[in-house]
Amino acid sequence: MGTYVVTGSASGMGRQAAEKLRAAGHKVIGIDINDAEIRADLSTQDGRRSAAEAALGACGGVLDGAVLAAGLGPIPGRSRLIAQVNYFGVVDLLTALRSAFASAGCAKVVVVASNSTTTTPMVPRRAVRSLLAGDVDKALGAVRIFGNRSAAMSYAASKIAVSRWVRRHAVAPEWAGAGIRLNALAPGAIMTPLLAEQLDNPGEAKAIKAFPVPVGGYGDAAQIADWMVFMLSDAAEFLCGSVIFVDGGSDAYFRSESWPAAVPFRGLPRYLLRFLSYARSRRALGRT
Ligand code: NAD
C-alpha cells in the first residue's frame, strides 16, 4: 500500500480522492486550510513551506504520489488569493516534495487544472508568463484591466500556468527520468462547494447555466476522484505530461479544430531544437 499527499482534502474532489485512497488501504496525508492531517494556508510561502516539511516528516521521505486539489474558484475580489493557491500552492509544494516522489521510484502526481484553460477567451498571455516566472504582482497587473472579470482571468491564467508547469516539468529528467509521472486533470463544472458558491451568485449562476456542456448538467466529484485514483495507479505508467479533460465535452465543443494540431512551419525551429536536445541528453545518459 502507498502513501499519498492530497491537498484540498477537506472538501469536494480532494476529499473524495482522499476517501477513495483510504478505502483502498493507502495512507493519506491530507493538507488543507481546514480539517486535515496537516492544516496549512497554501496561499502563503510560510504555509507552503510548513506543509511540505510536515508532509515530508509524515511520509518518512518517500511518497508514492499526490493529488493537488486545493484551489479557489473565480469569485470576484479574490484574484490574488486565486493565483497564490491555484498556482504557487501547487508548484511550490511539488518542488519541495519532488525528492520524496523520486525516492519511491514510480510515483504518480495528479494536478487539478480546469477546462477554463481552453474555454475562457482572451486570458492575457502576460499573466500566464508572469506566474510561470514567479511574479504574482505582474500577473495581477495584467488581469486588473478586466474589471469585474479579473477574478475569472486570474483563475484561468492560474490554471493555464499550472498546466504548462506540469507539461514542462513532466518530461524533464528530474521528473520523468526519476520515475515520477506528472499529469493534470482538467474538470468542467463539477458539483462541489466551490461550484455551489458560484451558483449562489445570480450573475455567475446565469453564466454557468448558459455555458455549453454537450452532455448536459454538472460532473460528479466522486467520478472525478475515480479518474484521479486511476491516474495514480500502475495503469498510468505511460501517461506523462498529459492534461486530461473530463468536462462533459465543453472543450471539444469550443476547440474541436484546435487540437490535435500539426507543428506549423513557424514552429519547426523549436521542434528541431527539442529533438536535438533529447538526442544529446540520451547520449549523455549513455542510452542508445
Ligand atoms: P472545494 O471548494 O470543494 O475544495 C477546495 C479545497 O481547497 C477546500 O477544502 C479548501 O479548504 C481548500 N483550500 C482553499 N484555499 C486553501 C488554502 N489557502 N490553503 C489550503 N487549502 C485551501 O473545491 P473543488 O471544486 O473540489 O475544487 C478542487 C479543485 O478543482 C480546485 O483546484 C478547483 O479550482 C478545481 N476545479 C473545480 C471545478 C468545479 O467546478 N468544482 C472545475 C474545474 C476545476
CSV table of C-alpha atoms and ligand atoms in Angstrom, one decimal:
chain,number,residue,atom,x,y,z
A,1,MET,CA,0.0,0.0,0.0
A,2,GLY,CA,1.2,3.5,-0.8
A,3,THR,CA,1.5,6.9,0.9
A,4,TYR,CA,-0.2,9.9,-0.8
A,5,VAL,CA,-0.4,13.6,-0.2
A,6,VAL,CA,-3.8,15.1,-1.0
A,7,THR,CA,-4.3,18.9,-0.9
A,8,GLY,CA,-7.8,20.2,-0.6
A,9,SER,CA,-8.6,17.0,1.3
A,10,ALA,CA,-11.3,18.7,3.4
A,11,SER,CA,-13.8,19.3,0.6
A,12,GLY,CA,-15.0,18.5,-2.9
A,13,MET,CA,-12.8,16.5,-5.3
A,14,GLY,CA,-9.8,16.3,-2.9
A,15,ARG,CA,-12.0,15.0,-0.2
A,16,GLN,CA,-13.4,12.3,-2.5
A,17,ALA,CA,-10.0,11.3,-3.7
A,18,ALA,CA,-8.7,11.1,-0.1
A,19,GLU,CA,-11.6,8.9,0.9
A,20,LYS,CA,-11.2,6.5,-2.1
A,21,LEU,CA,-7.4,6.2,-1.4
A,22,ARG,CA,-8.0,5.4,2.3
A,23,ALA,CA,-10.8,2.9,1.4
A,24,ALA,CA,-8.2,1.1,-0.9
A,25,GLY,CA,-5.9,0.8,2.1
A,26,HIS,CA,-3.4,3.6,1.3
A,27,LYS,CA,-2.1,6.1,3.8
A,28,VAL,CA,-3.3,9.7,3.0
A,29,ILE,CA,-1.6,12.8,4.3
A,30,GLY,CA,-4.3,15.5,3.8
A,31,ILE,CA,-3.3,19.1,3.5
A,32,ASP,CA,-6.0,21.8,3.8
A,33,ILE,CA,-6.6,25.1,5.5
A,34,ASN,CA,-9.5,23.4,7.4
A,35,ASP,CA,-9.9,20.0,8.9
A,36,ALA,CA,-6.9,17.9,7.7
A,37,GLU,CA,-3.9,16.0,9.0
A,38,ILE,CA,-1.8,19.0,8.1
A,39,ARG,CA,-3.5,22.3,8.4
A,40,ALA,CA,-1.8,24.9,6.3
A,41,ASP,CA,-2.6,28.0,4.3
A,42,LEU,CA,-1.2,27.3,0.8
A,43,SER,CA,-1.7,30.9,-0.2
A,44,THR,CA,1.4,31.9,1.7
A,45,GLN,CA,5.0,31.0,1.3
A,46,ASP,CA,5.3,30.1,5.0
A,47,GLY,CA,2.2,27.9,4.8
A,48,ARG,CA,3.5,26.1,1.8
A,49,ARG,CA,6.9,25.6,3.5
A,50,SER,CA,5.4,24.3,6.7
A,51,ALA,CA,3.0,22.0,4.8
A,52,ALA,CA,5.9,20.5,2.8
A,53,GLU,CA,8.0,20.0,5.9
A,54,ALA,CA,5.2,18.3,7.8
A,55,ALA,CA,4.3,16.1,4.8
A,56,LEU,CA,8.0,15.0,4.4
A,57,GLY,CA,8.1,14.2,8.1
A,58,ALA,CA,4.8,12.2,7.9
A,59,CYS,CA,5.8,10.1,4.9
A,60,GLY,CA,9.4,9.4,6.1
A,61,GLY,CA,10.8,10.9,2.9
A,62,VAL,CA,9.0,8.5,0.5
A,63,LEU,CA,5.8,9.4,-1.3
A,64,ASP,CA,4.0,7.2,-3.9
A,65,GLY,CA,2.1,10.1,-5.2
A,66,ALA,CA,-0.1,13.2,-4.7
A,67,VAL,CA,-3.3,14.8,-5.8
A,68,LEU,CA,-3.1,18.7,-5.8
A,69,ALA,CA,-6.7,19.7,-5.5
A,70,ALA,CA,-6.7,22.7,-3.1
A,71,GLY,CA,-8.0,25.7,-5.0
A,72,LEU,CA,-10.3,28.6,-5.2
A,73,GLY,CA,-13.0,29.4,-7.7
A,74,PRO,CA,-13.2,32.6,-9.8
A,75,ILE,CA,-15.1,34.6,-7.2
A,76,PRO,CA,-14.7,38.4,-7.7
A,77,GLY,CA,-12.3,40.1,-5.3
A,78,ARG,CA,-10.1,37.1,-4.9
A,79,SER,CA,-7.7,37.5,-7.8
A,80,ARG,CA,-4.6,37.5,-5.6
A,81,LEU,CA,-5.6,34.5,-3.5
A,82,ILE,CA,-6.6,32.5,-6.6
A,83,ALA,CA,-3.2,33.0,-8.1
A,84,GLN,CA,-1.4,32.2,-4.9
A,85,VAL,CA,-3.3,29.0,-4.1
A,86,ASN,CA,-4.1,27.7,-7.6
A,87,TYR,CA,-0.6,28.2,-9.0
A,88,PHE,CA,2.0,28.6,-6.2
A,89,GLY,CA,0.1,26.3,-3.8
A,90,VAL,CA,0.8,23.6,-6.4
A,91,VAL,CA,4.2,24.3,-7.9
A,92,ASP,CA,6.0,25.2,-4.6
A,93,LEU,CA,4.6,22.2,-2.9
A,94,LEU,CA,5.5,19.8,-5.7
A,95,THR,CA,9.0,21.3,-5.9
A,96,ALA,CA,9.5,20.7,-2.2
A,97,LEU,CA,8.2,17.1,-2.4
A,98,ARG,CA,10.0,16.1,-5.6
A,99,SER,CA,12.8,14.2,-3.8
A,100,ALA,CA,10.2,12.1,-1.8
A,101,PHE,CA,8.5,11.2,-5.1
A,102,ALA,CA,11.8,10.3,-6.6
A,103,SER,CA,12.6,8.0,-3.6
A,104,ALA,CA,9.5,6.0,-4.3
A,105,GLY,CA,10.8,5.2,-7.9
A,106,CYS,CA,7.4,5.1,-9.6
A,107,ALA,CA,5.4,8.0,-8.1
A,108,LYS,CA,2.3,9.4,-9.8
A,109,VAL,CA,1.1,13.0,-9.4
A,110,VAL,CA,-2.2,14.5,-10.4
A,111,VAL,CA,-2.6,18.3,-10.6
A,112,VAL,CA,-6.2,19.6,-10.8
A,113,ALA,CA,-6.3,22.1,-13.6
A,114,SER,CA,-9.6,23.2,-15.3
A,115,ASN,CA,-11.3,23.4,-18.6
A,116,SER,CA,-11.3,27.2,-18.1
A,117,THR,CA,-7.8,26.9,-19.6
A,118,THR,CA,-9.2,26.4,-23.1
A,119,THR,CA,-12.7,27.8,-22.8
A,120,THR,CA,-12.0,31.3,-21.3
A,121,PRO,CA,-11.4,33.8,-24.1
A,122,MET,CA,-8.7,36.4,-24.1
A,123,VAL,CA,-6.7,35.3,-21.0
A,124,PRO,CA,-3.7,37.7,-21.1
A,125,ARG,CA,-0.5,35.8,-22.0
A,126,ARG,CA,1.4,38.2,-19.8
A,127,ALA,CA,-0.5,36.9,-16.7
A,128,VAL,CA,0.4,33.3,-17.6
A,129,ARG,CA,4.1,34.2,-18.3
A,130,SER,CA,4.4,36.2,-15.1
A,131,LEU,CA,3.0,33.4,-13.0
A,132,LEU,CA,5.5,30.9,-14.6
A,133,ALA,CA,8.2,33.5,-13.8
A,134,GLY,CA,7.1,33.6,-10.2
A,135,ASP,CA,5.8,37.2,-10.4
A,136,VAL,CA,2.3,37.4,-8.9
A,137,ASP,CA,2.2,41.2,-8.9
A,138,LYS,CA,2.9,41.4,-12.6
A,139,ALA,CA,0.3,38.7,-13.3
A,140,LEU,CA,-2.3,40.6,-11.3
A,141,GLY,CA,-1.4,43.8,-13.2
A,142,ALA,CA,-2.2,42.0,-16.4
A,143,VAL,CA,-5.7,40.9,-15.3
A,144,ARG,CA,-6.7,44.1,-13.4
A,145,ILE,CA,-7.9,45.8,-16.7
A,146,PHE,CA,-10.7,43.3,-16.9
A,147,GLY,CA,-12.5,44.9,-14.0
A,148,ASN,CA,-15.2,42.6,-12.6
A,149,ARG,CA,-13.9,39.8,-14.9
A,150,SER,CA,-10.4,40.0,-13.4
A,151,ALA,CA,-11.0,37.1,-11.0
A,152,ALA,CA,-12.1,34.9,-13.9
A,153,MET,CA,-9.0,35.9,-15.7
A,154,SER,CA,-6.8,35.3,-12.7
A,155,TYR,CA,-8.5,31.8,-12.4
A,156,ALA,CA,-7.9,30.8,-16.0
A,157,ALA,CA,-4.4,32.2,-16.0
A,158,SER,CA,-3.5,30.3,-12.8
A,159,LYS,CA,-4.8,27.1,-14.4
A,160,ILE,CA,-3.1,27.6,-17.7
A,161,ALA,CA,0.2,28.4,-15.9
A,162,VAL,CA,-0.1,25.3,-13.7
A,163,SER,CA,-0.9,23.1,-16.7
A,164,ARG,CA,2.1,24.5,-18.6
A,165,TRP,CA,4.3,24.0,-15.5
A,166,VAL,CA,3.1,20.3,-15.4
A,167,ARG,CA,3.9,19.7,-19.1
A,168,ARG,CA,7.3,21.4,-18.9
A,169,HIS,CA,8.4,19.5,-15.8
A,170,ALA,CA,6.7,16.2,-16.5
A,171,VAL,CA,9.2,15.4,-19.3
A,172,ALA,CA,12.3,16.6,-17.6
A,173,PRO,CA,15.0,14.2,-16.3
A,174,GLU,CA,14.3,15.3,-12.7
A,175,TRP,CA,10.7,14.1,-13.1
A,176,ALA,CA,10.1,11.6,-15.9
A,177,GLY,CA,13.8,10.4,-15.5
A,178,ALA,CA,13.2,9.9,-11.8
A,179,GLY,CA,10.2,7.6,-12.5
A,180,ILE,CA,7.7,10.3,-11.5
A,181,ARG,CA,4.6,10.6,-13.7
A,182,LEU,CA,3.2,14.1,-13.5
A,183,ASN,CA,-0.1,14.8,-15.2
A,184,ALA,CA,-3.1,17.2,-15.0
A,185,LEU,CA,-6.8,16.6,-14.9
A,186,ALA,CA,-9.0,19.4,-16.3
A,187,PRO,CA,-12.5,19.2,-15.0
A,188,GLY,CA,-15.5,21.1,-16.2
A,189,ALA,CA,-18.2,22.3,-13.8
A,190,ILE,CA,-18.3,19.7,-11.0
A,191,MET,CA,-20.9,19.8,-8.2
A,192,THR,CA,-18.8,20.7,-5.2
A,193,PRO,CA,-19.0,23.5,-2.5
A,194,LEU,CA,-16.8,25.6,-4.9
A,195,LEU,CA,-19.4,25.4,-7.7
A,196,ALA,CA,-22.2,25.8,-5.2
A,197,GLU,CA,-20.7,29.1,-4.0
A,198,GLN,CA,-20.6,30.4,-7.6
A,199,LEU,CA,-24.2,29.2,-8.2
A,200,ASP,CA,-25.2,31.3,-5.1
A,201,ASN,CA,-24.3,34.4,-7.1
A,202,PRO,CA,-27.2,35.1,-9.5
A,203,GLY,CA,-24.9,36.7,-12.2
A,204,GLU,CA,-22.5,33.8,-12.1
A,205,ALA,CA,-25.2,31.2,-11.9
A,206,LYS,CA,-26.7,32.6,-15.2
A,207,ALA,CA,-23.3,32.4,-16.9
A,208,ILE,CA,-22.6,28.9,-15.6
A,209,LYS,CA,-26.1,27.6,-16.7
A,210,ALA,CA,-25.7,29.1,-20.1
A,211,PHE,CA,-22.3,27.6,-20.7
A,212,PRO,CA,-22.3,24.9,-23.4
A,213,VAL,CA,-21.9,21.3,-21.9
A,214,PRO,CA,-22.8,18.8,-24.6
A,215,VAL,CA,-23.6,16.0,-22.2
A,216,GLY,CA,-25.6,18.4,-20.0
A,217,GLY,CA,-25.6,19.0,-16.3
A,218,TYR,CA,-22.7,19.0,-13.8
A,219,GLY,CA,-20.0,16.5,-13.2
A,220,ASP,CA,-19.9,14.4,-10.0
A,221,ALA,CA,-16.9,14.8,-7.6
A,222,ALA,CA,-16.8,11.1,-6.8
A,223,GLN,CA,-16.4,10.2,-10.5
A,224,ILE,CA,-13.6,12.8,-10.9
A,225,ALA,CA,-11.9,11.2,-7.9
A,226,ASP,CA,-12.1,7.8,-9.7
A,227,TRP,CA,-10.1,9.4,-12.6
A,228,MET,CA,-7.6,10.7,-10.1
A,229,VAL,CA,-7.2,7.3,-8.4
A,230,PHE,CA,-6.8,5.7,-11.9
A,231,MET,CA,-4.1,8.3,-12.8
A,232,LEU,CA,-2.3,7.3,-9.6
A,233,SER,CA,-2.4,3.6,-10.5
A,234,ASP,CA,0.1,1.4,-12.3
A,235,ALA,CA,-2.1,1.6,-15.4
A,236,ALA,CA,-1.0,5.3,-15.8
A,237,GLU,CA,2.7,4.4,-16.1
A,238,PHE,CA,2.9,5.6,-19.7
A,239,LEU,CA,0.9,8.8,-19.0
A,240,CYS,CA,3.3,11.7,-18.8
A,241,GLY,CA,2.6,15.5,-19.1
A,242,SER,CA,-1.0,15.0,-20.3
A,243,VAL,CA,-3.9,17.2,-19.5
A,244,ILE,CA,-7.0,15.0,-19.3
A,245,PHE,CA,-10.2,16.9,-19.9
A,246,VAL,CA,-13.2,15.5,-18.0
A,247,ASP,CA,-15.7,18.2,-18.8
A,248,GLY,CA,-18.8,16.9,-20.5
A,249,GLY,CA,-17.5,17.9,-23.9
A,250,SER,CA,-17.2,21.7,-23.4
A,251,ASP,CA,-13.5,21.8,-24.5
A,252,ALA,CA,-14.3,19.7,-27.6
A,253,TYR,CA,-17.3,21.9,-28.4
A,254,PHE,CA,-15.3,25.1,-28.5
A,255,ARG,CA,-12.0,23.8,-29.7
A,256,SER,CA,-12.6,20.7,-31.9
A,257,GLU,CA,-10.3,22.1,-34.6
A,258,SER,CA,-7.5,23.3,-32.4
A,259,TRP,CA,-6.2,20.1,-31.1
A,260,PRO,CA,-4.5,17.8,-32.1
A,261,ALA,CA,-2.6,20.1,-34.5
A,262,ALA,CA,0.4,19.5,-36.7
A,263,VAL,CA,3.5,21.6,-35.9
A,264,PRO,CA,3.2,24.6,-38.2
A,265,PHE,CA,6.1,25.8,-40.4
A,266,ARG,CA,7.0,28.6,-37.9
A,267,GLY,CA,7.2,26.0,-35.1
A,268,LEU,CA,9.8,23.9,-36.9
A,269,PRO,CA,13.0,25.5,-35.4
A,270,ARG,CA,11.7,24.9,-31.8
A,271,TYR,CA,10.6,21.4,-32.7
A,272,LEU,CA,14.1,20.5,-34.2
A,273,LEU,CA,15.8,22.1,-31.2
A,274,ARG,CA,13.8,19.9,-28.8
A,275,PHE,CA,14.6,16.8,-31.0
A,276,LEU,CA,18.4,17.6,-30.9
A,277,SER,CA,18.4,18.3,-27.2
A,278,TYR,CA,16.6,15.0,-26.5
A,279,ALA,CA,19.3,13.1,-28.6
A,280,ARG,CA,22.0,14.9,-26.6
A,281,SER,CA,20.6,14.1,-23.2
A,282,ARG,CA,20.2,10.4,-24.2
A,283,ARG,CA,23.8,10.3,-25.3
A,284,ALA,CA,24.9,11.9,-22.0
A,285,LEU,CA,23.0,9.2,-20.1
A,286,GLY,CA,24.7,6.6,-22.3
A,287,ARG,CA,21.4,5.4,-23.8
A,288,THR,CA,21.1,4.5,-27.5
B,1,NAD,P1,-13.8,22.8,-2.9
B,1,NAD,O1,-14.0,24.2,-2.5
B,1,NAD,O2,-14.9,21.8,-2.6
B,1,NAD,O3,-12.4,22.2,-2.3
B,1,NAD,C1,-11.3,23.0,-2.3
B,1,NAD,C2,-10.4,22.8,-1.1
B,1,NAD,O4,-9.3,23.6,-1.2
B,1,NAD,C3,-11.2,23.1,0.2
B,1,NAD,O5,-11.1,22.0,1.1
B,1,NAD,C4,-10.5,24.3,0.7
B,1,NAD,O6,-10.4,24.4,2.1
B,1,NAD,C5,-9.1,24.1,0.1
B,1,NAD,N1,-8.3,25.4,0.1
B,1,NAD,C6,-8.8,26.5,-0.4
B,1,NAD,N2,-7.9,27.5,-0.1
B,1,NAD,C7,-6.8,26.9,0.6
B,1,NAD,C8,-5.6,27.4,1.1
B,1,NAD,N3,-5.3,28.7,1.1
B,1,NAD,N4,-4.8,26.6,1.7
B,1,NAD,C9,-5.2,25.2,1.8
B,1,NAD,N5,-6.3,24.7,1.3
B,1,NAD,C10,-7.1,25.6,0.7
B,1,NAD,O7,-13.5,22.8,-4.5
B,1,NAD,P2,-13.4,21.7,-5.6
B,1,NAD,O8,-14.5,22.0,-6.6
B,1,NAD,O9,-13.3,20.3,-5.0
B,1,NAD,O10,-12.1,22.1,-6.3
B,1,NAD,C11,-10.9,21.3,-6.3
B,1,NAD,C12,-10.0,21.8,-7.4
B,1,NAD,O11,-10.7,21.7,-8.7
B,1,NAD,C13,-9.7,23.3,-7.4
B,1,NAD,O12,-8.3,23.5,-7.7
B,1,NAD,C14,-10.6,23.9,-8.4
B,1,NAD,O13,-10.0,25.1,-8.9
B,1,NAD,C15,-10.6,22.8,-9.4
B,1,NAD,N6,-11.8,22.9,-10.3
B,1,NAD,C16,-13.1,22.8,-9.8
B,1,NAD,C17,-14.1,22.8,-10.7
B,1,NAD,C18,-15.6,22.8,-10.2
B,1,NAD,O14,-16.5,23.0,-11.0
B,1,NAD,N7,-15.8,22.4,-8.9
B,1,NAD,C19,-13.9,22.9,-12.0
B,1,NAD,C20,-12.6,22.9,-12.5
B,1,NAD,C21,-11.6,22.9,-11.6
